[in-house]
Coordinates of C-alpha atoms in Angstrom, one line a residue:
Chain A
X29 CA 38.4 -18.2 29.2
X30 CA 36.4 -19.5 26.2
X31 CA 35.3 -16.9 23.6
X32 CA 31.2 -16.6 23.8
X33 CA 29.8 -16.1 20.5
X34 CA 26.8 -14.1 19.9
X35 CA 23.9 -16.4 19.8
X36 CA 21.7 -16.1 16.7
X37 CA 18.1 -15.0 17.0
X38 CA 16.9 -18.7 15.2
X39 CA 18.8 -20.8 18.6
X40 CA 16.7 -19.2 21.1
X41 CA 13.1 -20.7 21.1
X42 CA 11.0 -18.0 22.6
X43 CA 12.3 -15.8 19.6
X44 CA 11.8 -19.0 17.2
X45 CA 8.1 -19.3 18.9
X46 CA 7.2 -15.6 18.5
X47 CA 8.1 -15.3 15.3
X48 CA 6.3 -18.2 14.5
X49 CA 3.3 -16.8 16.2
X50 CA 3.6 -13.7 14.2
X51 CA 3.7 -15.4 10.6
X52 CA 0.3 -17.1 11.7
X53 CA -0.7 -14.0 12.7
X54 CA 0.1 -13.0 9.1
X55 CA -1.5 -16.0 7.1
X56 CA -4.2 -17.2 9.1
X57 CA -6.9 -14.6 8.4
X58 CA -6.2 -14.7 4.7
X59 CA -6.8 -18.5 4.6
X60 CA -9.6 -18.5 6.7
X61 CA -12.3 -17.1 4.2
X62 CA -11.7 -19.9 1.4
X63 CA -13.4 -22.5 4.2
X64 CA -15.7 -20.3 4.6
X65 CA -16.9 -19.8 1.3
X66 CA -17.7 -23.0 1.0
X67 CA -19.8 -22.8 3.5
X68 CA -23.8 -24.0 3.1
X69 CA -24.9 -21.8 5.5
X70 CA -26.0 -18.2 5.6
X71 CA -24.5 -18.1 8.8
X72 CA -20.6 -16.8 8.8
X73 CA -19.8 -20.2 10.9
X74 CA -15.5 -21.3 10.8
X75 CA -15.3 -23.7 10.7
X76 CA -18.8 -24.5 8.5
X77 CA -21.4 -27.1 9.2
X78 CA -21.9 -28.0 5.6
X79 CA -20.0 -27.4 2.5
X80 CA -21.9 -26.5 -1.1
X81 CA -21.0 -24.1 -3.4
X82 CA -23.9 -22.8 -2.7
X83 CA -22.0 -18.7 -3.0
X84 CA -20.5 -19.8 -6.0
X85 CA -23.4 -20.4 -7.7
X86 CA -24.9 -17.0 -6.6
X87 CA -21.9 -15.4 -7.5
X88 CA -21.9 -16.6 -10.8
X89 CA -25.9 -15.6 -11.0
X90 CA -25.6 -12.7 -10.2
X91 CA -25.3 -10.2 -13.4
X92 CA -24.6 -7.5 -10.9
X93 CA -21.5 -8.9 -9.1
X94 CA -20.7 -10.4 -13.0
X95 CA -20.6 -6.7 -14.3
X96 CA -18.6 -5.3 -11.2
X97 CA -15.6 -8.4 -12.0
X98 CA -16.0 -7.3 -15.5
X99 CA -15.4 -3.8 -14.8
X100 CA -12.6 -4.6 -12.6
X101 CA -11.1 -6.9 -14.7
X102 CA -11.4 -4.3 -17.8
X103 CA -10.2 -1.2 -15.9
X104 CA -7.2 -3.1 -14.1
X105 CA -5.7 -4.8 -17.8
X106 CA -6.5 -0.8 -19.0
X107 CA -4.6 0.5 -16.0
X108 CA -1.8 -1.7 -16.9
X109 CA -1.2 -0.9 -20.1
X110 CA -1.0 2.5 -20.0
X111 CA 0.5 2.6 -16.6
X112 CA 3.5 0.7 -17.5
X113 CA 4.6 2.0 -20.9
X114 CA 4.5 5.5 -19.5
X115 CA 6.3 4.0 -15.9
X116 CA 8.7 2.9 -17.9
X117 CA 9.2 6.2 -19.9
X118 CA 9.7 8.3 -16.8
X119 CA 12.0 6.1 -15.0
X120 CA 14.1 6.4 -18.3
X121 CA 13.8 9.7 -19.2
X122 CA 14.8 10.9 -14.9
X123 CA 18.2 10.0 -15.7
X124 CA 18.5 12.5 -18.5
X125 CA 17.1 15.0 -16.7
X126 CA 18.6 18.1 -14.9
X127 CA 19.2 16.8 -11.3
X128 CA 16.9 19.7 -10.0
X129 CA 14.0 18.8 -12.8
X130 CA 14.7 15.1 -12.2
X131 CA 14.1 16.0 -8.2
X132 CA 11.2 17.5 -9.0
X133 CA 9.8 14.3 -10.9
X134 CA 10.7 11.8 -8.2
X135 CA 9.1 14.2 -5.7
X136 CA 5.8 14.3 -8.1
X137 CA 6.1 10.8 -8.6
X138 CA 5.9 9.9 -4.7
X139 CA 2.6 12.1 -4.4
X140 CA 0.8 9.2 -4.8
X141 CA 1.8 7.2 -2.4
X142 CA 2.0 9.2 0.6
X143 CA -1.4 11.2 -0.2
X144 CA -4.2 9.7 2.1
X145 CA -6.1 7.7 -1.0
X146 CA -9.5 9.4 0.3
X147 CA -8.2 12.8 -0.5
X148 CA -7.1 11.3 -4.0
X149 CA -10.6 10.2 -4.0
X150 CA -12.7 13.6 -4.0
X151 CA -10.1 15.7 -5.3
X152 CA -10.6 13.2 -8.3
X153 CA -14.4 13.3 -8.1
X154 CA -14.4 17.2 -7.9
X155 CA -12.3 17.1 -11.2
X156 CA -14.8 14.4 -12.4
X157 CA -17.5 16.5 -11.8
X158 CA -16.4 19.3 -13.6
X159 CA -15.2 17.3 -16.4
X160 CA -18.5 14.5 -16.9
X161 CA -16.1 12.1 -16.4
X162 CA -18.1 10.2 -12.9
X163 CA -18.6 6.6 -13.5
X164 CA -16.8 6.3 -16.9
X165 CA -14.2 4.2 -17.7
X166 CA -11.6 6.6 -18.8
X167 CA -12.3 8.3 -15.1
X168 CA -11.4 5.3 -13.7
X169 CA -8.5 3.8 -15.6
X170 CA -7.2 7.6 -15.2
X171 CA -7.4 7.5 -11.3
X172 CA -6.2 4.2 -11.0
X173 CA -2.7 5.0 -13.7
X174 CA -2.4 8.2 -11.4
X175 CA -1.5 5.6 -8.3
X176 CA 0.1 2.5 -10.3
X177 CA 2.6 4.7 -11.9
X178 CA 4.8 5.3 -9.0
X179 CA 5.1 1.5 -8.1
X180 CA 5.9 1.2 -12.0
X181 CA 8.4 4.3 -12.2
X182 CA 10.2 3.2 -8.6
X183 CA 10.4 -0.8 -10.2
X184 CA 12.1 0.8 -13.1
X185 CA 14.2 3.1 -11.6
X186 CA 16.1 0.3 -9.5
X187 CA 16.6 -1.8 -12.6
X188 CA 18.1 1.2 -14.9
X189 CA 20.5 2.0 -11.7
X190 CA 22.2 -1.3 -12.6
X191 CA 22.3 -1.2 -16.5
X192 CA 24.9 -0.3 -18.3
X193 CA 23.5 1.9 -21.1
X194 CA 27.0 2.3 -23.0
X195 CA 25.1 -0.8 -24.8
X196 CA 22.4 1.3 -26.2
X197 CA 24.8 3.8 -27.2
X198 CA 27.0 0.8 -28.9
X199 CA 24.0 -0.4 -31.1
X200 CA 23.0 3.4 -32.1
X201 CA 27.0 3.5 -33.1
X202 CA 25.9 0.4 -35.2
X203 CA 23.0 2.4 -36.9
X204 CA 20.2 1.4 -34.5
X205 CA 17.5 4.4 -33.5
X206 CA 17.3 5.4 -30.1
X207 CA 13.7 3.8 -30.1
X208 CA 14.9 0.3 -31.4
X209 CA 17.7 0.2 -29.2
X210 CA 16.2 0.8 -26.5
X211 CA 13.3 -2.0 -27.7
X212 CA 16.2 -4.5 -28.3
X213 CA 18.7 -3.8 -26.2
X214 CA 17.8 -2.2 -23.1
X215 CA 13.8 -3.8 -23.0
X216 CA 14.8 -7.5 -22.7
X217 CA 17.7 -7.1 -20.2
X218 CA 15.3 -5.2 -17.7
X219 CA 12.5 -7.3 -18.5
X220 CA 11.6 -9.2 -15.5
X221 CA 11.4 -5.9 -13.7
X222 CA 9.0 -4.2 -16.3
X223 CA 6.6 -7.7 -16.0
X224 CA 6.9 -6.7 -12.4
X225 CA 5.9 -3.0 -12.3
X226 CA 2.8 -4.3 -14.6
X227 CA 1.8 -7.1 -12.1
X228 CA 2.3 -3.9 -9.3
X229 CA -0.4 -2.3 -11.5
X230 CA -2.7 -5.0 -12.2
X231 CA -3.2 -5.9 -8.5
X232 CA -3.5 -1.8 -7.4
X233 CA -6.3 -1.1 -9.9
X234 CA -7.7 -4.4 -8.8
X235 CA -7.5 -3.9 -5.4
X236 CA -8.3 -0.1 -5.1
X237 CA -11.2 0.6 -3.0
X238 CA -11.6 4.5 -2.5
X239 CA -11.4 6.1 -5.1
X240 CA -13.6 3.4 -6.8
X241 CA -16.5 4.7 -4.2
X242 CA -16.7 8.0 -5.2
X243 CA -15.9 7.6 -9.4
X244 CA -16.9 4.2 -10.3
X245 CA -20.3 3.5 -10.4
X246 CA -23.3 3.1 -12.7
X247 CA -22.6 0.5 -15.3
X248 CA -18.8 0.8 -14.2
X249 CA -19.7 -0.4 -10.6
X250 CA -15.7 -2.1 -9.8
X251 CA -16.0 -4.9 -7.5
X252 CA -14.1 -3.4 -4.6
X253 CA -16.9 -1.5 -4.3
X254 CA -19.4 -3.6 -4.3
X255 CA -17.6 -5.7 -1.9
X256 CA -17.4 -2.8 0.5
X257 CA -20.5 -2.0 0.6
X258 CA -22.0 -5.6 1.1
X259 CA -19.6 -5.5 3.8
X260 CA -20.5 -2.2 5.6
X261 CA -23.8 -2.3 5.3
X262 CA -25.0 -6.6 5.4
X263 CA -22.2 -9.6 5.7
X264 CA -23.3 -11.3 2.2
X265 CA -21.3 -14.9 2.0
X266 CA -21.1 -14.3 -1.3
X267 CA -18.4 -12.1 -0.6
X268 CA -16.3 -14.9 0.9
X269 CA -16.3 -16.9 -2.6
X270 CA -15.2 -13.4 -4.1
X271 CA -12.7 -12.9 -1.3
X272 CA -11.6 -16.7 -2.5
X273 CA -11.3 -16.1 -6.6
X274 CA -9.1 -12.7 -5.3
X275 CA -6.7 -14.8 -3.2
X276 CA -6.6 -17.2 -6.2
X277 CA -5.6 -14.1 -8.0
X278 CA -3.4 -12.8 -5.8
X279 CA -1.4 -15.4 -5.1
X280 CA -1.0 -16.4 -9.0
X281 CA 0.1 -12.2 -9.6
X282 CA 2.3 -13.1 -6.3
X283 CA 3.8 -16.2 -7.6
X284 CA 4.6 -14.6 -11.6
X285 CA 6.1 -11.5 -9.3
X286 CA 8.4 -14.0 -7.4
X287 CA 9.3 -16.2 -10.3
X288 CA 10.1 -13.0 -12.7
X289 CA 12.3 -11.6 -10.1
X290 CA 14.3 -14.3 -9.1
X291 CA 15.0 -15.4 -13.1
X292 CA 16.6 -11.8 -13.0
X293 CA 19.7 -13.5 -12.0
Chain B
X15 CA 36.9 23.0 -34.3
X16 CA 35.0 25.2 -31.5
X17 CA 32.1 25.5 -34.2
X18 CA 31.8 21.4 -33.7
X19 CA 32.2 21.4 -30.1
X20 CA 29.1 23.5 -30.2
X21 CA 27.0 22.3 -32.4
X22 CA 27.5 18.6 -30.4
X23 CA 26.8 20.3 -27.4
X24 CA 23.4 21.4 -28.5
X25 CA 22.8 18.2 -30.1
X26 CA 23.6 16.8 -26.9
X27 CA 21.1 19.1 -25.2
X28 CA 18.2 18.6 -28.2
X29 CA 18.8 14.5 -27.3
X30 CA 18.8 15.2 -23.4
X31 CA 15.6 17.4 -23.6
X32 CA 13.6 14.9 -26.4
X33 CA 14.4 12.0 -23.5
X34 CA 13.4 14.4 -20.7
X35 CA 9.9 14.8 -22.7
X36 CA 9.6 11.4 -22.1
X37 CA 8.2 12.0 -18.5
X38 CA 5.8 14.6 -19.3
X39 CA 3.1 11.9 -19.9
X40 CA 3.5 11.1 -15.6
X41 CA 4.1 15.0 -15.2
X42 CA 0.5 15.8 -16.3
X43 CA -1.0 13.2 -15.2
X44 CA 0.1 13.8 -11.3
X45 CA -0.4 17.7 -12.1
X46 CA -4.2 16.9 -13.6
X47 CA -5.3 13.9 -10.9
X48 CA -3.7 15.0 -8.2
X49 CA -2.0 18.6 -7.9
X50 CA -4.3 20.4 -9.8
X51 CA -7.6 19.2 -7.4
X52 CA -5.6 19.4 -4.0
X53 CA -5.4 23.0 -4.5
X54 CA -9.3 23.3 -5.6
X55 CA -9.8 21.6 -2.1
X56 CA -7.5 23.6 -0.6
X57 CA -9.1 26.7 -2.2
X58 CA -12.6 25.0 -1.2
X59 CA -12.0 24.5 2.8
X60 CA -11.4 28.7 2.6
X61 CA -14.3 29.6 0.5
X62 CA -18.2 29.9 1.8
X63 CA -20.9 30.8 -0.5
X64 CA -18.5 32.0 -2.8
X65 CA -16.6 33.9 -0.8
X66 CA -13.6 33.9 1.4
X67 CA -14.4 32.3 5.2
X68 CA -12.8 30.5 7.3
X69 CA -16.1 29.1 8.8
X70 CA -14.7 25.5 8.2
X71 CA -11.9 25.9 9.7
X72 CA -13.4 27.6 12.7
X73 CA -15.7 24.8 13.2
X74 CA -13.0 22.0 13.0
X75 CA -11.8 24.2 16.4
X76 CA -15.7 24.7 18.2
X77 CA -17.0 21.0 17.5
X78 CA -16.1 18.7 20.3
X79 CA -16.8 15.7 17.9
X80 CA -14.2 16.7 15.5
X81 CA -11.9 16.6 18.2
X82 CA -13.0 13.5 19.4
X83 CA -12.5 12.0 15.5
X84 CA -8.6 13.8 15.8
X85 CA -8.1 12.2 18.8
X86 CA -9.4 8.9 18.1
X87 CA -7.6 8.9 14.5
X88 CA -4.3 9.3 16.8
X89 CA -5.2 6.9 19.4
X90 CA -5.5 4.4 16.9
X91 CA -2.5 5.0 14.4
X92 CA -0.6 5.4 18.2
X93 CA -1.6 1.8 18.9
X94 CA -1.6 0.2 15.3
X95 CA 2.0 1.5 14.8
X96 CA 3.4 0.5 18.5
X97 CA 1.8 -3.1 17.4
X98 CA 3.8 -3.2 14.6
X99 CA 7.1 -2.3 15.9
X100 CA 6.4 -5.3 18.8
X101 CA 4.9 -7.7 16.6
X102 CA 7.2 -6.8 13.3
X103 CA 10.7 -6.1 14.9
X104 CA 11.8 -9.5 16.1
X105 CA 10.3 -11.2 12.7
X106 CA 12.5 -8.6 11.0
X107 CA 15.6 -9.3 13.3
X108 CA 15.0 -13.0 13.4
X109 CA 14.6 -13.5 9.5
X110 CA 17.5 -11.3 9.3
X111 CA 20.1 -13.8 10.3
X112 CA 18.5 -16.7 8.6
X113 CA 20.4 -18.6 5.4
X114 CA 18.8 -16.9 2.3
X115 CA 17.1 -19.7 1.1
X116 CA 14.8 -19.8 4.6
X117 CA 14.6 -16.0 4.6
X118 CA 13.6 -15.5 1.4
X119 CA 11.1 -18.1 1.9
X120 CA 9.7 -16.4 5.1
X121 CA 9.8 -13.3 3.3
X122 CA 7.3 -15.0 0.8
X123 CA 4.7 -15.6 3.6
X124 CA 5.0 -12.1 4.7
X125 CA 4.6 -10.7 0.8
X126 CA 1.2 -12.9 0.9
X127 CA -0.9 -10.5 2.8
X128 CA 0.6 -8.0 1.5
X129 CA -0.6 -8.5 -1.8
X130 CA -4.0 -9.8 -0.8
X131 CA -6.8 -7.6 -0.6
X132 CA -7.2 -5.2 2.0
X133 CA -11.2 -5.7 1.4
X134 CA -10.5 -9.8 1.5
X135 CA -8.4 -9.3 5.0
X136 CA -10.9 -7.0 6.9
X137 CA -13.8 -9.7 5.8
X138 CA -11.5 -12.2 7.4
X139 CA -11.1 -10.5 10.2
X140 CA -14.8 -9.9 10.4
X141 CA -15.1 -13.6 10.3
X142 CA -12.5 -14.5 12.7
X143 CA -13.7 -11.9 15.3
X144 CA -17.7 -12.5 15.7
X145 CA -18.9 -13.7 18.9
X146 CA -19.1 -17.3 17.5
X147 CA -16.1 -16.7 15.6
X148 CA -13.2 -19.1 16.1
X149 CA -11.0 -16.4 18.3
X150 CA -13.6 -16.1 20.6
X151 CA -14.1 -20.1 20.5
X152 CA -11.1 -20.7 21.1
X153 CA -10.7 -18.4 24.2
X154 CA -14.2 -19.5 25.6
X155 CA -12.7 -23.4 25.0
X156 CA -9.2 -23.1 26.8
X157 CA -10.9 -21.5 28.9
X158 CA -9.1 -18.1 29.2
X159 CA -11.9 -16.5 28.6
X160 CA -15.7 -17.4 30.5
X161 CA -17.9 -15.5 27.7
X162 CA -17.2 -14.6 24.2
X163 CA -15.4 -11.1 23.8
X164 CA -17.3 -8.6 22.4
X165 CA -14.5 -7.3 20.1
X166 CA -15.6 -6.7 16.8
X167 CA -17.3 -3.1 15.4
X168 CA -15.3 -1.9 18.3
X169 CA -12.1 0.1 18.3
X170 CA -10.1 -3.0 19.0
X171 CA -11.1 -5.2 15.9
X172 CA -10.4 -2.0 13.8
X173 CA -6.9 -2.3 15.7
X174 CA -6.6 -6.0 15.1
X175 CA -7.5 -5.5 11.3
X176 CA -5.4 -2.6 10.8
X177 CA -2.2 -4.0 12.3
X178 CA -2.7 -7.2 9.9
X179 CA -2.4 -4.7 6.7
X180 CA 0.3 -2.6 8.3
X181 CA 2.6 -5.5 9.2
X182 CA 4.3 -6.3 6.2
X183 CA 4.7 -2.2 5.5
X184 CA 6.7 -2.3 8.5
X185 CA 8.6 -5.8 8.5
X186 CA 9.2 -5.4 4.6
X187 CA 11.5 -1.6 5.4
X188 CA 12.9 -2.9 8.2
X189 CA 14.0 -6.2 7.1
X190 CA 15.6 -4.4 4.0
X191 CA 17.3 -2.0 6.7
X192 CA 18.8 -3.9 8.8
X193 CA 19.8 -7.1 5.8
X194 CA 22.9 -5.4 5.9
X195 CA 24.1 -5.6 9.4
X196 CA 27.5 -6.7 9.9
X197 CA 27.1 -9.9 12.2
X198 CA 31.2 -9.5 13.1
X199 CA 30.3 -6.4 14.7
X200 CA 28.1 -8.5 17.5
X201 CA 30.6 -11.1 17.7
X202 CA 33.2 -8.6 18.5
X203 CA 30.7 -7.4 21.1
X204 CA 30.7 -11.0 22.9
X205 CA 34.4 -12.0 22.2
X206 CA 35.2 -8.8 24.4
X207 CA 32.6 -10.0 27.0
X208 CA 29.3 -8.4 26.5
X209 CA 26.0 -11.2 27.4
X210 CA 23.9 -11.2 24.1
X211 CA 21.7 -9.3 25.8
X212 CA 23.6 -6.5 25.9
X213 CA 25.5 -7.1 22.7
X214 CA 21.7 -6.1 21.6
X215 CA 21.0 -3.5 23.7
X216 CA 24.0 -1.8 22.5
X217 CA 25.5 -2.5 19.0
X218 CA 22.5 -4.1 17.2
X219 CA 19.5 -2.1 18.5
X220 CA 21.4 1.5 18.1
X221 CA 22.3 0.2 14.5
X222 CA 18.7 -0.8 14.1
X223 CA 17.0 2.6 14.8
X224 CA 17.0 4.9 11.7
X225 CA 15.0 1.5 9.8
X226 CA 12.5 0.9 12.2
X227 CA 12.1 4.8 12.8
X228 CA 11.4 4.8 8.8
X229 CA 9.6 1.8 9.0
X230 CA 7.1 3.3 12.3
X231 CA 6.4 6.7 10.3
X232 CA 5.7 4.7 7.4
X233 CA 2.9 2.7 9.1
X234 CA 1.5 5.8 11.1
X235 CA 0.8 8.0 8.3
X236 CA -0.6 5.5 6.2
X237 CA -3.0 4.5 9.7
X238 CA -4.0 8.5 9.5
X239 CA -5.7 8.0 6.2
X240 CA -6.6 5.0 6.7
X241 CA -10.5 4.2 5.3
X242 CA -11.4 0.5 4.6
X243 CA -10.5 -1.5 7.4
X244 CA -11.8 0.9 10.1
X245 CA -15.2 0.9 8.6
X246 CA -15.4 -2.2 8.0
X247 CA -14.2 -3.5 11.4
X248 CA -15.4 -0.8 13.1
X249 CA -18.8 -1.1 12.1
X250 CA -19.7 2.5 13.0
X251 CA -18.3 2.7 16.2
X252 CA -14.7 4.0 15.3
X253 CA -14.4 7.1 13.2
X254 CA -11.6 8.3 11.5
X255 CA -10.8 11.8 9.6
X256 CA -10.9 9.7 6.8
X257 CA -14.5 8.5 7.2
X258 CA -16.0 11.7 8.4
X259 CA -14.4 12.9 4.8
X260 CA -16.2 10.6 2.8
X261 CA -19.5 11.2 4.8
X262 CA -19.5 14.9 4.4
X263 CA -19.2 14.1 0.3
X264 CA -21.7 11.4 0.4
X265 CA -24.4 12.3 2.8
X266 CA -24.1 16.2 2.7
X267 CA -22.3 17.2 -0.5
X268 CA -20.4 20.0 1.6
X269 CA -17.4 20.4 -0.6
X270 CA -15.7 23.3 2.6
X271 CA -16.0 20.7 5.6
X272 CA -14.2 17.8 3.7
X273 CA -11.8 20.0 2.2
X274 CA -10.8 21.5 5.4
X275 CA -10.9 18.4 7.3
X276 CA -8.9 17.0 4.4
X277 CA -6.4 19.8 4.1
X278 CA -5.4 18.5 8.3
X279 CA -5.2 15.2 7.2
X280 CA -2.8 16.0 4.4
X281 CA -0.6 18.8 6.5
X282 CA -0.4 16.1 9.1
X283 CA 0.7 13.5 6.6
X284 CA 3.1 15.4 4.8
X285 CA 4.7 17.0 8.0
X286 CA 5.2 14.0 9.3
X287 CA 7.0 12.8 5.9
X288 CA 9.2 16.0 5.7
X289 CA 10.3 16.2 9.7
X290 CA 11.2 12.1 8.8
X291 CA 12.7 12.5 5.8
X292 CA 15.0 15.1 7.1
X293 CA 15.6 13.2 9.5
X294 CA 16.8 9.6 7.8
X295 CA 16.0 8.7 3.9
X296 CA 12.6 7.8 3.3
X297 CA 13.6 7.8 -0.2
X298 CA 15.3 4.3 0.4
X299 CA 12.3 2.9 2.4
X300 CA 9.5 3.8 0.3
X301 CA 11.6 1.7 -2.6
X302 CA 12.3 -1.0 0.1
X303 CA 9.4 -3.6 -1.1

């Protein structure tokens, strides 16, 4: 009698085809606006009747939608800046800590990721209330560092479980402060994951919708919001050659994330 | 000589406790942004006029159309989760067994919706699902279909829509699960006789449980609270607790019925988490990306 093998998913086609179908599920949609907003129509038509950049141009006309990128653009580098550094931080400081206290911090540090963002988003606009702080920038970097940090802190916390930080201790042996070893030493060896975390944190203050409804308005109008609104409310094509410049985005943050992590090795 | 060892030992601690400091920045803010205004809310949903009531609460029970939002919220996490797990699992299982170089570039199509807007993807969606959109198009044209479908701003398209953000949240977990499957274990399996169907049925699905479990709950609370796509999709017709939140803020300003339906929301969520996470890891999964 012959020994059967177990057949591999990839040599049986229906398996093959269904996967396939599923990736197309997966990439179609987000491909489909860029034809779109190219479109010369008013008319949401796939595939258009006539191409211009006719959504372009009103995009770029438009102070209002030029404000909202601006705000976006300003709060997400904000968000990053002070969202990594202090990521970074608490994934290295949780190793020093008491296992119970260190519990504790992980447990705080999932908080944002499993609370439903619209609670996030009135709590915070409660607090913002109380404290004048609706509309500004600092509200909104604030709100936006409260949900990057997590990404940053888990990131960091799966490249320090792999480090051997006898090395920092060697170059404080050597005279070095804990600060400027750890600058040094420890910094450039877990680099590519600290460039990621800050790419995680770009992209979620970029991207954030909810919150950005209830606390960033005014002059601080983010994109997202104005997006969702011109979405809910009247399909604007200018929105497609938005959608477009995010997927430019996107897929740039995308391609710096994969490059960065596979240079790790 | 005992004088040292103490001395160090404090040291030690004094070093251990400046690095611990090091997370109080994250500490507060959580506390401040998000601790500190769940309880207000929570303190909110009890309170009427000032004063202690559970009014909110009681009307969550009497209204008939917050049941219907409850039950709608479930009917559609219910379906968006079950659509993940049949649409997700064999991508997962199939990838799984590819050479690395293929996988990880499959993986790569399946990290580029996940990292493209959710705000981009539901406008997509909005495109691809109009009447004259090129689903229905292409139904009316192979002719599957006599008349265009009359999908979108209806529960479906919010489905459709919701189960294109979820995907990767399940595939991503599960993929990471079940990387690590021991492939001798199924060829044992057939070498003593077992038909590869069964050799799944019995030693890779059992094996593949606790991941997609993790992967399911993952999806399904994440549906519960689940905001843009909904409205966007669902163009008023689908409401979900998460919606009838923000309205009671925007149109209303009452501070006790969003709190109360929020505090639901949030026990929900988080009882969900716990049952799961006592369950199997989550710990592992929510770091699984």
């Amino acid at each position: 009698m012959m020994t059967a093998s177990y057949i591999p998913a990839f040599k049986r086609w229906w398996l093959v085809l269904i996967t396939a179908a599923v990736l197309a599920f997966l990439i179609i949609p987000v491909f489909i606006v860029i034809p779109v907003s190219f479109s010369d129509s008013k008319y949401l038509g796939f595939p258009p009747e006539a191409y211009s950049l006719r959504w372009y141009r009103n995009y770029w006309n438009s102070s209002e939608w030029l404000s909202a990128t601006r705000a976006s653009l300003v709060a997400a580098s904000l968000t990053t800046l002070v969202a990594t550094p202090i990521g970074i931080a608490t994934a290295y400081s949780m190793r020093s800590l008491p296992p119970r206290v260190a519990g504790f911090v992980q447990l705080l540090m999932l908080l944002p990721m499993v609370v439903p963002s619209i609670l996030i988003g009135i709590g915070v606009f409660y607090l913002y209330i109380q404290l004048k702080l609706v509309n500004s920038m600092f509200g909104i970097v604030a709100a936006h560092t409260l949900l990057a940090l997590p990404f940053v802190v888990l990131t960091m916390q799966a490249a320090f479980a792999t480090f051997d930080f006898r090395q920092e201790q060697a170059a404080m042996s050597l005279g070095a402060s804990r600060f400027s070893a750890f600058m040094r030493v420890t910094l450039p060896q877990v680099r590519s994951s600290a460039i990621s975390g800050g790419l995680f944190a770009f992209i979620i203050s970029l991207d954030e919708v909810v919150i950005g409804l209830f606390v960033a308005g005014g002059s601080n109008t983010v994109i997202t919001r104005k997006m969702f609104v011109a979405l809910r409310d009247a399909v604007d094509p200018t929105v497609a050659a938005i959608s477009t410049l995010f997927i430019a985005v996107s897929l740039s943050l995308l391609t710096a994330s994969l490059f960065t992590r596979s240079a790790k090795r | 000589m005992a004088e040292n060892a103490a001395l160090l030992s404090r040291v030690e601690r004094r070093n251990r406790l400046r690095i611990g400091l090091l997370s109080a920045a994250a500490v507060l803010i959580v506390t401040v942004l998000l601790l500190l205004p769940i309880l207000w809310l929570f303190g909110l949903s009890f309170t009427q006029k000032g004063a202690f009531s559970l009014v909110h609460y009681q009307r969550l029970i009497d209204l008939p159309s917050y049941r219907a939002i409850l039950l709608q919220t479930f009917r559609v996490s219910v379906m968006v989760t079950a659509l993940s797990i049949i649409l997700g699992y064999p991508v997962a299982y199939m990838i799984a067994q590819l050479p690395a170089k293929l996988a990880g570039l499959l993986l790569a199509l399946i990290l580029i919706p996940f990292w493209t807007s959710t705000l981009v993807r539901s406008y997509a969606w909005l495109v691809l699902l109009r009447d004259q959109g090129p689903v229905n198009e292409a139904l009316v044209w192979t002719g599957i279909m006599s008349g265009p479908l009359n999908v979108l701003f209806t529960e479906s398209a919010a489905v459709i829509g919701m189960t294109h953000i979820m995907l990767p949240f399940f595939v991503l977990p599960l993929y990471a699960g079940i990387r690590s499957f021991d492939w001798s274990l199924a060829h044992a399996a057939t070498s003593l006789g077992a038909p590869p169907t069964s050799t799944f049925l019995r030693v890779f699905l059992p094996l593949s449980l606790p991941a997609t479990f993790a992967g399911a709950v993952l999806v399904f609370v994440q549906c519960l609270g689940f905001y843009v796509t909904p409205a966007v999709l669902g163009g008023g017709n689908v409401t979900m607790v998460s919606m009838k939140i923000a309205s009671n803020i925007e149109q209303y300003f009452d501070w006790g019925a969003a709190s109360s339906y929020g505090m639901v929301l949030l026990i929900c969520t988080l009882a969900i988490l716990y049952t799961a996470h006592r369950l199997l890891d989550l710990n592992k999964v929510m770091t699984a990306r």
